[in-house]
């Protein structure tokens, strides 16, 4: 049951519902003009926003997001789940299509399937960016845009600025949608946000890059709504990466369908009592329109709310606990010198927010390990850090790690809510000697309050991309993305990925 | 159910929405292909064949409806036929029927896990929720997947389930069915390749439970070689529609036809413009309350439109939703005279609802009628004759008489047929295409 706040008196049908009356034919004739609905304001925004609306901050941040996303995608192309999704697509479709696949030089797929597999790659290791309210925005948008760019004729590739505009439209739409619900501000419990807002973000970005008219843009969003929504239960499983892959692919499909004239609900983003649209995915949905670009200067959300880039491939919550545990590790090394022996440790207490799907005492797969407070804390305690290698099968099976895991217990303090903007992580290790060592992290390095330096971001990119590309290509990519807003067309980026 | 579904699917291949999705899907090429209904020579990768054929089935809202509410067959049959065509060893008719029944059964069981599911939906469109699960189950069955992989198929499908109600009564609604069929098939194929999901997907509130506010699942009864299995379909029959519109419209049409008959009985030469006011007492359901529908999709979801059509014509038929019929001035004038009431005792449930109509004339006389159970509802199912008649009418728009009879024959004997590949071959004809070829030949002669 939706609790939809009633909109103003412009919505005659809403008033009728409140009074328990029926719309008579006369009332319907007074229905508000399309411009006034939330849905149409979105369609209008997507079509009419221009490159000049992108401020320097927005340009800078979005380029960082593009770089990081390509890097994690390239690294992700080495995972099992990626290989599986790729086989699936190749089996179904002949390899004489147009769009590149991360980490598979020369291989092409149809644009929607390329968006799918590359999206899977981006989220395959939970290494991609995270925003507030919570979602992974870039992985849903970038693969689809790159796929379209490959699809367009050599003479009509988008300019770097066009590309960045479309990218930012995709991010902005996601941010706007999430702000329609208070519940969306907390760590999700029901639907996995990338599958909800990511799909519409992809649709918006693709609609923009394909230069659809405003009514087609609105329809793209509405068609995408019928393709959105995946339950949380598949998080921490091998299927989770498909949420982003599907968000990217289906958003692109929605835009393509809209470009062919398919129509859907003109009120999908509006709160219509008794008929759920996008509101179906939230308990508390209160939408409002995007203001017209003619009236005020548009302020992109990424400007007021920066994004988090991960330092290691695991759920965002793990980063607080890893940093806290690293503090304890350093202290321990200072005290005892050398490597940490589990025999020194009597008890490990973690103070973390309450969130069932990241509370896993003994993870058995890499997917579970990426979603385990306990695993990440103990890894950081042992090694001083968590890295890509921490999730390899050998690392998962270490006896020292298992010994530590069996000594962990969790506490959920009231002042530690399941919210990426407010939460903290605390590690308290009691040694057999009786000493108690503590570490606390309020803001990990990489969080939006303490963003990665450009150096650190590039280091992460080099490490990721270097797993599958030559050094030359890696450096050219860094250069191309860095100067993206000055490129006449985005071929320099695409060329390194083919 | 299979016969009815094939018929509505063939009819649906003539719709604009079908053409749009077909054009879109043709971008893809494939190693394996399955036939598109009503398009001789055209095949698509199985997922996309399942997609477009699924869209065809639901394109006119003419497909079957169950209780709790969903349209079960359209999500399952297109996926099964598309898959069966690609299998190296074609399944027997009985195997196909078994897989089909599994797909229906899973949907029925899932719907019973929520009380809210028993009412006319408000939030998520059921075919997008349970339909895709049914498609996953059915295709997993046909592929012969072991239990663990069948579970994976369900889990993978779950992540593609769910579409909001707002797109009902729009051109996008049929895609819910197409995507359910396609998504379930894809999930099975991913499971076959080894993809895993949450093994407790149906148990968790954060799993399939995400789609319901009141989710209480329970295990299915065990199936042993000797025991008897109690299928949901045995206890709960299905409704098959007489005209292509939302199920709720069928109560309205039957009541309106009866009131009209009473009116004309008393005044055989009466002019229907003598009607001053029409009151419809129906359950509250926003998405089918549409006083002035503009598109055919809206018209199929409008108590008012179906009422007035039935009053004017004494019937509602396929053609009632054509542009010319929708634009009739007599119809438009009558629409202004309708008002809806939602009595407390008229529940928004296809099991409990009724429709009462009161037609008031300019002379001050009132004619009333009430329909509790329309003909075609599960409590009063279509006779075999009438079902076959519906199929013939639908299928003949696309197929020649001999092919139509061939399908009727094949489906009738499906359980004894060793090789059911005739079924998708028959669906692959189109009499209009043949016609043009014939004309070409005669011109050359």
GROMACS .gro file of C-alpha atoms in nm, chain B:
model
  445
  499UNK     CA    1  -0.571  -2.272  -2.238
  500UNK     CA    2  -0.314  -2.354  -2.503
  501UNK     CA    3  -0.564  -2.328  -2.785
  502UNK     CA    4  -0.703  -1.998  -2.661
  503UNK     CA    5  -0.356  -1.856  -2.616
  504UNK     CA    6  -0.243  -1.950  -2.965
  505UNK     CA    7  -0.553  -1.788  -3.109
  506UNK     CA    8  -0.516  -1.458  -2.930
  507UNK     CA    9  -0.147  -1.461  -3.013
  508UNK     CA   10  -0.214  -1.491  -3.384
  509UNK     CA   11  -0.470  -1.214  -3.370
  510UNK     CA   12  -0.223  -1.001  -3.181
  511UNK     CA   13   0.038  -1.019  -3.455
  512UNK     CA   14  -0.166  -0.761  -3.640
  513UNK     CA   15  -0.122  -0.492  -3.374
  514UNK     CA   16   0.110  -0.189  -3.390
  515UNK     CA   17   0.277  -0.274  -3.061
  516UNK     CA   18   0.369  -0.614  -3.200
  517UNK     CA   19   0.523  -0.452  -3.504
  518UNK     CA   20   0.725  -0.212  -3.292
  519UNK     CA   21   0.877  -0.483  -3.077
  520UNK     CA   22   0.940  -0.699  -3.380
  521UNK     CA   23   1.133  -0.426  -3.554
  522UNK     CA   24   1.333  -0.369  -3.241
  523UNK     CA   25   1.413  -0.734  -3.196
  524UNK     CA   26   1.522  -0.787  -3.552
  525UNK     CA   27   1.844  -0.602  -3.484
  526UNK     CA   28   1.978  -0.922  -3.334
  527UNK     CA   29   2.118  -1.214  -3.525
  528UNK     CA   30   2.166  -1.558  -3.388
  529UNK     CA   31   2.299  -1.907  -3.415
  530UNK     CA   32   1.971  -2.057  -3.298
  531UNK     CA   33   1.639  -1.924  -3.406
  532UNK     CA   34   1.276  -1.972  -3.324
  533UNK     CA   35   0.974  -1.886  -3.533
  534UNK     CA   36   0.778  -1.566  -3.499
  535UNK     CA   37   0.405  -1.629  -3.506
  536UNK     CA   38   0.226  -1.508  -3.815
  537UNK     CA   39   0.548  -1.409  -3.995
  538UNK     CA   40   0.651  -1.682  -4.238
  539UNK     CA   41   1.025  -1.690  -4.293
  540UNK     CA   42   1.100  -1.478  -3.991
  541UNK     CA   43   1.285  -1.626  -3.698
  542UNK     CA   44   1.456  -1.465  -3.404
  543UNK     CA   45   1.683  -1.580  -3.126
  544UNK     CA   46   1.466  -1.779  -2.887
  545UNK     CA   47   1.453  -1.505  -2.624
  546UNK     CA   48   1.330  -1.253  -2.872
  547UNK     CA   49   1.086  -1.496  -3.030
  548UNK     CA   50   0.948  -1.556  -2.681
  549UNK     CA   51   0.941  -1.180  -2.630
  550UNK     CA   52   0.754  -1.080  -2.945
  551UNK     CA   53   0.515  -1.374  -2.931
  552UNK     CA   54   0.446  -1.296  -2.565
  553UNK     CA   55   0.370  -0.937  -2.660
  554UNK     CA   56   0.132  -1.067  -2.927
  555UNK     CA   57  -0.058  -1.276  -2.673
  556UNK     CA   58  -0.124  -0.982  -2.441
  557UNK     CA   59  -0.141  -0.709  -2.703
  558UNK     CA   60  -0.521  -0.682  -2.693
  559UNK     CA   61  -0.583  -0.801  -2.339
  560UNK     CA   62  -0.762  -1.101  -2.485
  561UNK     CA   63  -0.569  -1.373  -2.302
  562UNK     CA   64  -0.677  -1.588  -2.011
  563UNK     CA   65  -0.717  -1.467  -1.654
  564UNK     CA   66  -0.695  -1.663  -1.331
  565UNK     CA   67  -0.766  -1.627  -0.966
  566UNK     CA   68  -0.569  -1.491  -0.786
  567UNK     CA   69  -0.534  -1.244  -1.067
  568UNK     CA   70  -0.281  -1.293  -1.341
  569UNK     CA   71  -0.267  -1.392  -1.707
  570UNK     CA   72  -0.078  -1.717  -1.674
  571UNK     CA   73  -0.053  -1.871  -2.018
  572UNK     CA   74   0.100  -1.583  -2.211
  573UNK     CA   75   0.411  -1.586  -1.996
  574UNK     CA   76   0.468  -1.958  -2.038
  575UNK     CA   77   0.360  -2.080  -2.379
  576UNK     CA   78   0.567  -1.849  -2.602
  577UNK     CA   79   0.878  -1.930  -2.400
  578UNK     CA   80   0.817  -2.303  -2.419
  579UNK     CA   81   0.753  -2.309  -2.793
  580UNK     CA   82   1.056  -2.092  -2.862
  581UNK     CA   83   1.271  -2.317  -2.650
  582UNK     CA   84   1.127  -2.643  -2.782
  583UNK     CA   85   1.209  -2.542  -3.136
  584UNK     CA   86   1.579  -2.514  -3.054
  585UNK     CA   87   1.614  -2.844  -2.872
  586UNK     CA   88   1.806  -3.111  -3.063
  587UNK     CA   89   1.548  -3.371  -2.962
  588UNK     CA   90   1.200  -3.229  -2.989
  589UNK     CA   91   0.980  -3.289  -2.686
  590UNK     CA   92   0.668  -3.500  -2.709
  591UNK     CA   93   0.332  -3.335  -2.667
  592UNK     CA   94   0.305  -3.477  -2.319
  593UNK     CA   95   0.641  -3.331  -2.218
  594UNK     CA   96   0.532  -2.995  -2.349
  595UNK     CA   97   0.205  -3.017  -2.159
  596UNK     CA   98   0.389  -3.112  -1.843
  597UNK     CA   99   0.628  -2.818  -1.869
  598UNK     CA  100   0.333  -2.590  -1.942
  599UNK     CA  101   0.147  -2.717  -1.637
  600UNK     CA  102   0.452  -2.665  -1.420
  601UNK     CA  103   0.469  -2.306  -1.539
  602UNK     CA  104   0.104  -2.247  -1.453
  603UNK     CA  105   0.124  -2.433  -1.122
  604UNK     CA  106   0.423  -2.231  -0.999
  605UNK     CA  107   0.235  -1.909  -1.072
  606UNK     CA  108  -0.072  -2.030  -0.888
  607UNK     CA  109   0.127  -2.138  -0.585
  608UNK     CA  110   0.322  -1.812  -0.566
  609UNK     CA  111   0.005  -1.605  -0.586
  610UNK     CA  112  -0.131  -1.790  -0.287
  611UNK     CA  113   0.157  -1.668  -0.073
  612UNK     CA  114  -0.008  -1.327  -0.039
  613UNK     CA  115  -0.357  -1.219   0.058
  614UNK     CA  116  -0.317  -0.894  -0.131
  615UNK     CA  117  -0.258  -1.095  -0.446
  616UNK     CA  118  -0.622  -1.204  -0.429
  617UNK     CA  119  -0.742  -0.855  -0.513
  618UNK     CA  120  -0.727  -0.661  -0.834
  619UNK     CA  121  -0.368  -0.536  -0.838
  620UNK     CA  122  -0.267  -0.180  -0.757
  621UNK     CA  123   0.108  -0.187  -0.741
  622UNK     CA  124   0.283  -0.444  -0.957
  623UNK     CA  125   0.132  -0.606  -1.263
  624UNK     CA  126   0.105  -0.976  -1.174
  625UNK     CA  127   0.224  -1.124  -1.505
  626UNK     CA  128   0.552  -0.938  -1.452
  627UNK     CA  129   0.580  -1.077  -1.101
  628UNK     CA  130   0.462  -1.438  -1.116
  629UNK     CA  131   0.460  -1.477  -1.493
  630UNK     CA  132   0.836  -1.463  -1.525
  631UNK     CA  133   0.870  -1.717  -1.246
  632UNK     CA  134   0.628  -1.944  -1.428
  633UNK     CA  135   0.827  -1.906  -1.746
  634UNK     CA  136   1.149  -1.988  -1.561
  635UNK     CA  137   0.991  -2.295  -1.402
  636UNK     CA  138   0.839  -2.420  -1.726
  637UNK     CA  139   1.154  -2.375  -1.933
  638UNK     CA  140   1.366  -2.528  -1.658
  639UNK     CA  141   1.133  -2.826  -1.667
  640UNK     CA  142   1.155  -2.862  -2.042
  641UNK     CA  143   1.534  -2.838  -2.027
  642UNK     CA  144   1.532  -3.113  -1.767
  643UNK     CA  145   1.731  -2.907  -1.518
  644UNK     CA  146   1.811  -3.072  -1.186
  645UNK     CA  147   1.652  -2.922  -0.874
  646UNK     CA  148   1.945  -2.698  -0.781
  647UNK     CA  149   1.954  -2.539  -1.125
  648UNK     CA  150   1.579  -2.501  -1.131
  649UNK     CA  151   1.610  -2.305  -0.810
  650UNK     CA  152   1.882  -2.093  -0.965
  651UNK     CA  153   1.652  -2.025  -1.260
  652UNK     CA  154   1.383  -1.902  -1.024
  653UNK     CA  155   1.631  -1.685  -0.835
  654UNK     CA  156   1.771  -1.532  -1.152
  655UNK     CA  157   1.421  -1.471  -1.286
  656UNK     CA  158   1.323  -1.301  -0.964
  657UNK     CA  159   1.578  -1.028  -1.027
  658UNK     CA  160   1.392  -0.942  -1.347
  659UNK     CA  161   1.044  -0.959  -1.202
  660UNK     CA  162   0.804  -0.675  -1.139
  661UNK     CA  163   0.656  -0.395  -1.346
  662UNK     CA  164   0.439  -0.119  -1.200
  663UNK     CA  165   0.066  -0.101  -1.275
  664UNK     CA  166   0.091   0.247  -1.422
  665UNK     CA  167   0.180   0.105  -1.761
  666UNK     CA  168  -0.142  -0.094  -1.775
  667UNK     CA  169  -0.383   0.068  -2.016
  668UNK     CA  170  -0.088   0.183  -2.226
  669UNK     CA  171   0.090   0.041  -2.526
  670UNK     CA  172   0.366  -0.086  -2.298
  671UNK     CA  173   0.148  -0.328  -2.102
  672UNK     CA  174   0.183  -0.612  -2.354
  673UNK     CA  175   0.559  -0.592  -2.305
  674UNK     CA  176   0.508  -0.707  -1.949
  675UNK     CA  177   0.400  -1.039  -2.089
  676UNK     CA  178   0.673  -1.051  -2.351
  677UNK     CA  179   0.938  -0.972  -2.094
  678UNK     CA  180   0.800  -1.232  -1.856
  679UNK     CA  181   0.829  -1.500  -2.123
  680UNK     CA  182   1.172  -1.387  -2.233
  681UNK     CA  183   1.312  -1.330  -1.886
  682UNK     CA  184   1.209  -1.671  -1.762
  683UNK     CA  185   1.369  -1.841  -2.060
  684UNK     CA  186   1.686  -1.641  -2.018
  685UNK     CA  187   1.697  -1.727  -1.650
  686UNK     CA  188   1.679  -2.097  -1.727
  687UNK     CA  189   1.954  -2.071  -1.982
  688UNK     CA  190   2.177  -1.879  -1.744
  689UNK     CA  191   2.109  -2.139  -1.478
  690UNK     CA  192   2.201  -2.409  -1.726
  691UNK     CA  193   2.535  -2.233  -1.778
  692UNK     CA  194   2.595  -2.239  -1.406
  693UNK     CA  195   2.484  -1.897  -1.285
  694UNK     CA  196   2.369  -1.903  -0.925
  695UNK     CA  197   2.146  -1.681  -0.724
  696UNK     CA  198   2.004  -1.688  -0.375
  697UNK     CA  199   1.902  -2.046  -0.298
  698UNK     CA  200   1.630  -1.917  -0.066
  699UNK     CA  201   1.481  -1.672  -0.306
  700UNK     CA  202   1.121  -1.773  -0.239
  701UNK     CA  203   1.162  -1.782   0.137
  702UNK     CA  204   1.291  -1.433   0.193
  703UNK     CA  205   1.111  -1.107   0.238
  704UNK     CA  206   1.406  -0.956   0.059
  705UNK     CA  207   1.360  -1.209  -0.219
  706UNK     CA  208   1.034  -1.277  -0.397
  707UNK     CA  209   0.866  -1.131  -0.087
  708UNK     CA  210   0.985  -0.788  -0.198
  709UNK     CA  211   0.681  -0.769  -0.427
  710UNK     CA  212   0.421  -0.814  -0.155
  711UNK     CA  213   0.348  -0.641   0.176
  712UNK     CA  214   0.206  -0.962   0.324
  713UNK     CA  215   0.422  -1.249   0.207
  714UNK     CA  216   0.375  -1.586   0.373
  715UNK     CA  217   0.531  -1.866   0.167
  716UNK     CA  218   0.504  -2.237   0.232
  717UNK     CA  219   0.662  -2.541   0.070
  718UNK     CA  220   0.498  -2.735  -0.211
  719UNK     CA  221   0.376  -3.085  -0.141
  720UNK     CA  222   0.617  -3.360  -0.225
  721UNK     CA  223   0.585  -3.537  -0.555
  722UNK     CA  224   0.660  -3.906  -0.556
  723UNK     CA  225   0.624  -4.149  -0.848
  724UNK     CA  226   0.323  -4.315  -0.686
  725UNK     CA  227   0.144  -4.031  -0.509
  726UNK     CA  228  -0.124  -3.809  -0.659
  727UNK     CA  229  -0.034  -3.443  -0.704
  728UNK     CA  230  -0.302  -3.186  -0.651
  729UNK     CA  231  -0.269  -2.912  -0.912
  730UNK     CA  232  -0.402  -2.565  -0.845
  731UNK     CA  233  -0.567  -2.568  -1.186
  732UNK     CA  234  -0.782  -2.861  -1.075
  733UNK     CA  235  -0.937  -2.662  -0.792
  734UNK     CA  236  -0.938  -2.328  -0.960
  735UNK     CA  237  -1.043  -2.305  -1.321
  736UNK     CA  238  -0.952  -2.021  -1.552
  737UNK     CA  239  -1.147  -1.745  -1.724
  738UNK     CA  240  -1.130  -1.703  -2.098
  739UNK     CA  241  -1.243  -1.375  -2.246
  740UNK     CA  242  -1.512  -1.327  -2.505
  741UNK     CA  243  -1.380  -0.992  -2.614
  742UNK     CA  244  -1.042  -0.823  -2.587
  743UNK     CA  245  -1.062  -0.611  -2.275
  744UNK     CA  246  -0.969  -0.620  -1.909
  745UNK     CA  247  -1.160  -0.890  -1.720
  746UNK     CA  248  -1.364  -0.641  -1.519
  747UNK     CA  249  -1.521  -0.521  -1.842
  748UNK     CA  250  -1.691  -0.853  -1.894
  749UNK     CA  251  -1.923  -0.812  -1.597
  750UNK     CA  252  -2.013  -0.464  -1.721
  751UNK     CA  253  -2.081  -0.584  -2.074
  752UNK     CA  254  -2.305  -0.870  -1.965
  753UNK     CA  255  -2.504  -0.644  -1.731
  754UNK     CA  256  -2.539  -0.373  -1.996
  755UNK     CA  257  -2.651  -0.624  -2.258
  756UNK     CA  258  -2.920  -0.749  -2.023
  757UNK     CA  259  -3.042  -0.398  -1.939
  758UNK     CA  260  -3.049  -0.313  -2.307
  759UNK     CA  261  -3.255  -0.623  -2.380
  760UNK     CA  262  -3.507  -0.524  -2.113
  761UNK     CA  263  -3.526  -0.173  -2.258
  762UNK     CA  264  -3.573  -0.293  -2.617
  763UNK     CA  265  -3.815  -0.560  -2.503
  764UNK     CA  266  -4.050  -0.295  -2.373
  765UNK     CA  267  -3.980  -0.044  -2.649
  766UNK     CA  268  -3.869  -0.238  -2.957
  767UNK     CA  269  -3.815   0.070  -3.167
  768UNK     CA  270  -3.655   0.275  -2.894
  769UNK     CA  271  -3.385   0.521  -2.975
  770UNK     CA  272  -3.092   0.478  -2.744
  771UNK     CA  273  -3.038   0.852  -2.729
  772UNK     CA  274  -3.343   0.846  -2.502
  773UNK     CA  275  -3.108   0.734  -2.230
  774UNK     CA  276  -3.058   1.017  -1.987
  775UNK     CA  277  -2.828   0.866  -1.729
  776UNK     CA  278  -2.635   0.545  -1.676
  777UNK     CA  279  -2.516   0.434  -1.333
  778UNK     CA  280  -2.260   0.158  -1.299
  779UNK     CA  281  -2.202  -0.004  -0.965
  780UNK     CA  282  -1.859  -0.156  -0.986
  781UNK     CA  283  -1.560  -0.225  -0.759
  782UNK     CA  284  -1.310   0.052  -0.702
  783UNK     CA  285  -1.018   0.013  -0.940
  784UNK     CA  286  -0.852   0.327  -1.065
  785UNK     CA  287  -0.680   0.190  -1.370
  786UNK     CA  288  -1.005   0.075  -1.529
  787UNK     CA  289  -1.197   0.390  -1.445
  788UNK     CA  290  -1.154   0.587  -1.765
  789UNK     CA  291  -1.446   0.811  -1.863
  790UNK     CA  292  -1.311   0.925  -2.201
  791UNK     CA  293  -1.058   0.681  -2.340
  792UNK     CA  294  -0.839   0.814  -2.620
  793UNK     CA  295  -0.644   0.506  -2.721
  794UNK     CA  296  -0.754   0.147  -2.776
  795UNK     CA  297  -0.545   0.051  -2.473
  796UNK     CA  298  -0.740   0.288  -2.255
  797UNK     CA  299  -1.067   0.169  -2.406
  798UNK     CA  300  -0.989  -0.187  -2.309
  799UNK     CA  301  -0.946  -0.058  -1.954
  800UNK     CA  302  -1.259   0.150  -1.924
  801UNK     CA  303  -1.576   0.047  -1.743
  802UNK     CA  304  -1.752   0.336  -1.912
  803UNK     CA  305  -1.646   0.255  -2.267
  804UNK     CA  306  -1.739  -0.111  -2.249
  805UNK     CA  307  -2.072  -0.028  -2.091
  806UNK     CA  308  -2.166   0.216  -2.365
  807UNK     CA  309  -2.047  -0.012  -2.644
  808UNK     CA  310  -2.258  -0.295  -2.505
  809UNK     CA  311  -2.560  -0.067  -2.471
  810UNK     CA  312  -2.527   0.061  -2.826
  811UNK     CA  313  -2.441  -0.260  -3.003
  812UNK     CA  314  -2.571  -0.538  -2.781
  813UNK     CA  315  -2.224  -0.687  -2.776
  814UNK     CA  316  -1.857  -0.606  -2.737
  815UNK     CA  317  -1.631  -0.755  -3.002
  816UNK     CA  318  -1.280  -0.729  -3.139
  817UNK     CA  319  -1.382  -0.452  -3.373
  818UNK     CA  320  -1.537  -0.245  -3.093
  819UNK     CA  321  -1.189  -0.111  -3.017
  820UNK     CA  322  -1.105  -0.004  -3.369
  821UNK     CA  323  -1.057   0.367  -3.435
  822UNK     CA  324  -1.376   0.399  -3.634
  823UNK     CA  325  -1.586   0.236  -3.368
  824UNK     CA  326  -1.422   0.436  -3.094
  825UNK     CA  327  -1.490   0.760  -3.278
  826UNK     CA  328  -1.865   0.712  -3.319
  827UNK     CA  329  -2.046   1.023  -3.205
  828UNK     CA  330  -2.333   0.821  -3.058
  829UNK     CA  331  -2.080   0.641  -2.840
  830UNK     CA  332  -1.900   0.955  -2.736
  831UNK     CA  333  -2.228   1.123  -2.644
  832UNK     CA  334  -2.331   0.827  -2.432
  833UNK     CA  335  -2.000   0.827  -2.245
  834UNK     CA  336  -2.091   1.164  -2.094
  835UNK     CA  337  -2.395   1.008  -1.933
  836UNK     CA  338  -2.213   0.745  -1.730
  837UNK     CA  339  -2.133   0.771  -1.367
  838UNK     CA  340  -1.964   0.515  -1.150
  839UNK     CA  341  -2.044   0.412  -0.797
  840UNK     CA  342  -1.832   0.188  -0.575
  841UNK     CA  343  -2.062   0.008  -0.332
  842UNK     CA  344  -1.900  -0.117  -0.017
  843UNK     CA  345  -2.000  -0.473  -0.087
  844UNK     CA  346  -1.841  -0.475  -0.432
  845UNK     CA  347  -1.492  -0.606  -0.363
  846UNK     CA  348  -1.198  -0.545  -0.594
  847UNK     CA  349  -1.150  -0.910  -0.658
  848UNK     CA  350  -1.224  -1.113  -0.968
  849UNK     CA  351  -1.365  -1.380  -0.742
  850UNK     CA  352  -1.614  -1.157  -0.563
  851UNK     CA  353  -1.700  -0.858  -0.778
  852UNK     CA  354  -2.028  -0.790  -0.958
  853UNK     CA  355  -2.164  -0.521  -1.182
  854UNK     CA  356  -2.501  -0.354  -1.149
  855UNK     CA  357  -2.630  -0.117  -1.410
  856UNK     CA  358  -2.919   0.128  -1.393
  857UNK     CA  359  -3.027   0.292  -1.717
  858UNK     CA  360  -3.256   0.589  -1.675
  859UNK     CA  361  -3.452   0.717  -1.972
  860UNK     CA  362  -3.572   1.067  -2.049
  861UNK     CA  363  -3.925   0.941  -1.970
  862UNK     CA  364  -3.808   0.870  -1.616
  863UNK     CA  365  -3.810   0.492  -1.641
  864UNK     CA  366  -3.520   0.291  -1.506
  865UNK     CA  367  -3.398  -0.043  -1.633
  866UNK     CA  368  -3.162  -0.235  -1.413
  867UNK     CA  369  -2.960  -0.549  -1.450
  868UNK     CA  370  -2.692  -0.724  -1.253
  869UNK     CA  371  -2.415  -0.958  -1.350
  870UNK     CA  372  -2.247  -1.171  -1.086
  871UNK     CA  373  -2.071  -1.413  -1.312
  872UNK     CA  374  -2.013  -1.340  -1.678
  873UNK     CA  375  -2.005  -1.616  -1.937
  874UNK     CA  376  -1.639  -1.715  -1.966
  875UNK     CA  377  -1.562  -1.666  -1.596
  876UNK     CA  378  -1.420  -1.971  -1.418
  877UNK     CA  379  -1.753  -2.025  -1.245
  878UNK     CA  380  -1.925  -2.032  -1.584
  879UNK     CA  381  -1.657  -2.140  -1.832
  880UNK     CA  382  -1.690  -2.117  -2.209
  881UNK     CA  383  -1.822  -2.433  -2.366
  882UNK     CA  384  -1.572  -2.620  -2.580
  883UNK     CA  385  -1.769  -2.512  -2.882
  884UNK     CA  386  -1.750  -2.146  -2.795
  885UNK     CA  387  -1.382  -2.169  -2.710
  886UNK     CA  388  -1.305  -2.326  -3.046
  887UNK     CA  389  -1.526  -2.068  -3.213
  888UNK     CA  390  -1.320  -1.790  -3.048
  889UNK     CA  391  -1.003  -1.960  -3.167
  890UNK     CA  392  -1.128  -1.992  -3.523
  891UNK     CA  393  -1.231  -1.628  -3.533
  892UNK     CA  394  -0.893  -1.512  -3.405
  893UNK     CA  395  -0.671  -1.750  -3.597
  894UNK     CA  396  -0.854  -1.696  -3.926
  895UNK     CA  397  -0.744  -1.336  -3.936
  896UNK     CA  398  -0.397  -1.470  -4.003
  897UNK     CA  399  -0.421  -1.834  -4.109
  898UNK     CA  400  -0.609  -2.026  -4.375
  899UNK     CA  401  -0.887  -2.259  -4.269
  900UNK     CA  402  -0.685  -2.577  -4.312
  901UNK     CA  403  -0.403  -2.452  -4.092
  902UNK     CA  404  -0.655  -2.334  -3.833
  903UNK     CA  405  -0.811  -2.678  -3.821
  904UNK     CA  406  -0.462  -2.833  -3.807
  905UNK     CA  407  -0.382  -2.645  -3.488
  906UNK     CA  408  -0.716  -2.735  -3.331
  907UNK     CA  409  -0.651  -3.097  -3.412
  908UNK     CA  410  -0.293  -3.094  -3.284
  909UNK     CA  411  -0.373  -2.924  -2.954
  910UNK     CA  412  -0.669  -3.151  -2.896
  911UNK     CA  413  -0.444  -3.456  -2.920
  912UNK     CA  414  -0.136  -3.296  -2.769
  913UNK     CA  415  -0.094  -3.547  -2.491
  914UNK     CA  416  -0.077  -3.837  -2.732
  915UNK     CA  417   0.145  -3.670  -2.985
  916UNK     CA  418   0.503  -3.794  -3.002
  917UNK     CA  419   0.630  -3.492  -3.188
  918UNK     CA  420   0.467  -3.155  -3.134
  919UNK     CA  421   0.684  -2.957  -3.374
  920UNK     CA  422   0.379  -2.915  -3.599
  921UNK     CA  423   0.258  -2.663  -3.349
  922UNK     CA  424   0.518  -2.395  -3.412
  923UNK     CA  425   0.528  -2.474  -3.781
  924UNK     CA  426   0.156  -2.405  -3.805
  925UNK     CA  427   0.197  -2.079  -3.616
  926UNK     CA  428   0.447  -1.968  -3.876
  927UNK     CA  429   0.200  -1.922  -4.162
  928UNK     CA  430   0.022  -1.610  -4.276
  929UNK     CA  431  -0.250  -1.621  -4.536
  930UNK     CA  432  -0.195  -1.262  -4.641
  931UNK     CA  433   0.165  -1.330  -4.728
  932UNK     CA  434   0.069  -1.631  -4.935
  933UNK     CA  435  -0.191  -1.427  -5.114
  934UNK     CA  436   0.063  -1.181  -5.246
  935UNK     CA  437   0.283  -1.460  -5.374
  936UNK     CA  438  -0.008  -1.614  -5.552
  937UNK     CA  439  -0.089  -1.288  -5.719
  938UNK     CA  440   0.270  -1.255  -5.830
  939UNK     CA  441   0.262  -1.596  -5.989
  940UNK     CA  442  -0.064  -1.531  -6.167
  941UNK     CA  443   0.074  -1.205  -6.306
  942UNK     CA  444   0.367  -1.392  -6.455
  943UNK     CA  445   0.151  -1.662  -6.607
   0.00000   0.00000   0.00000
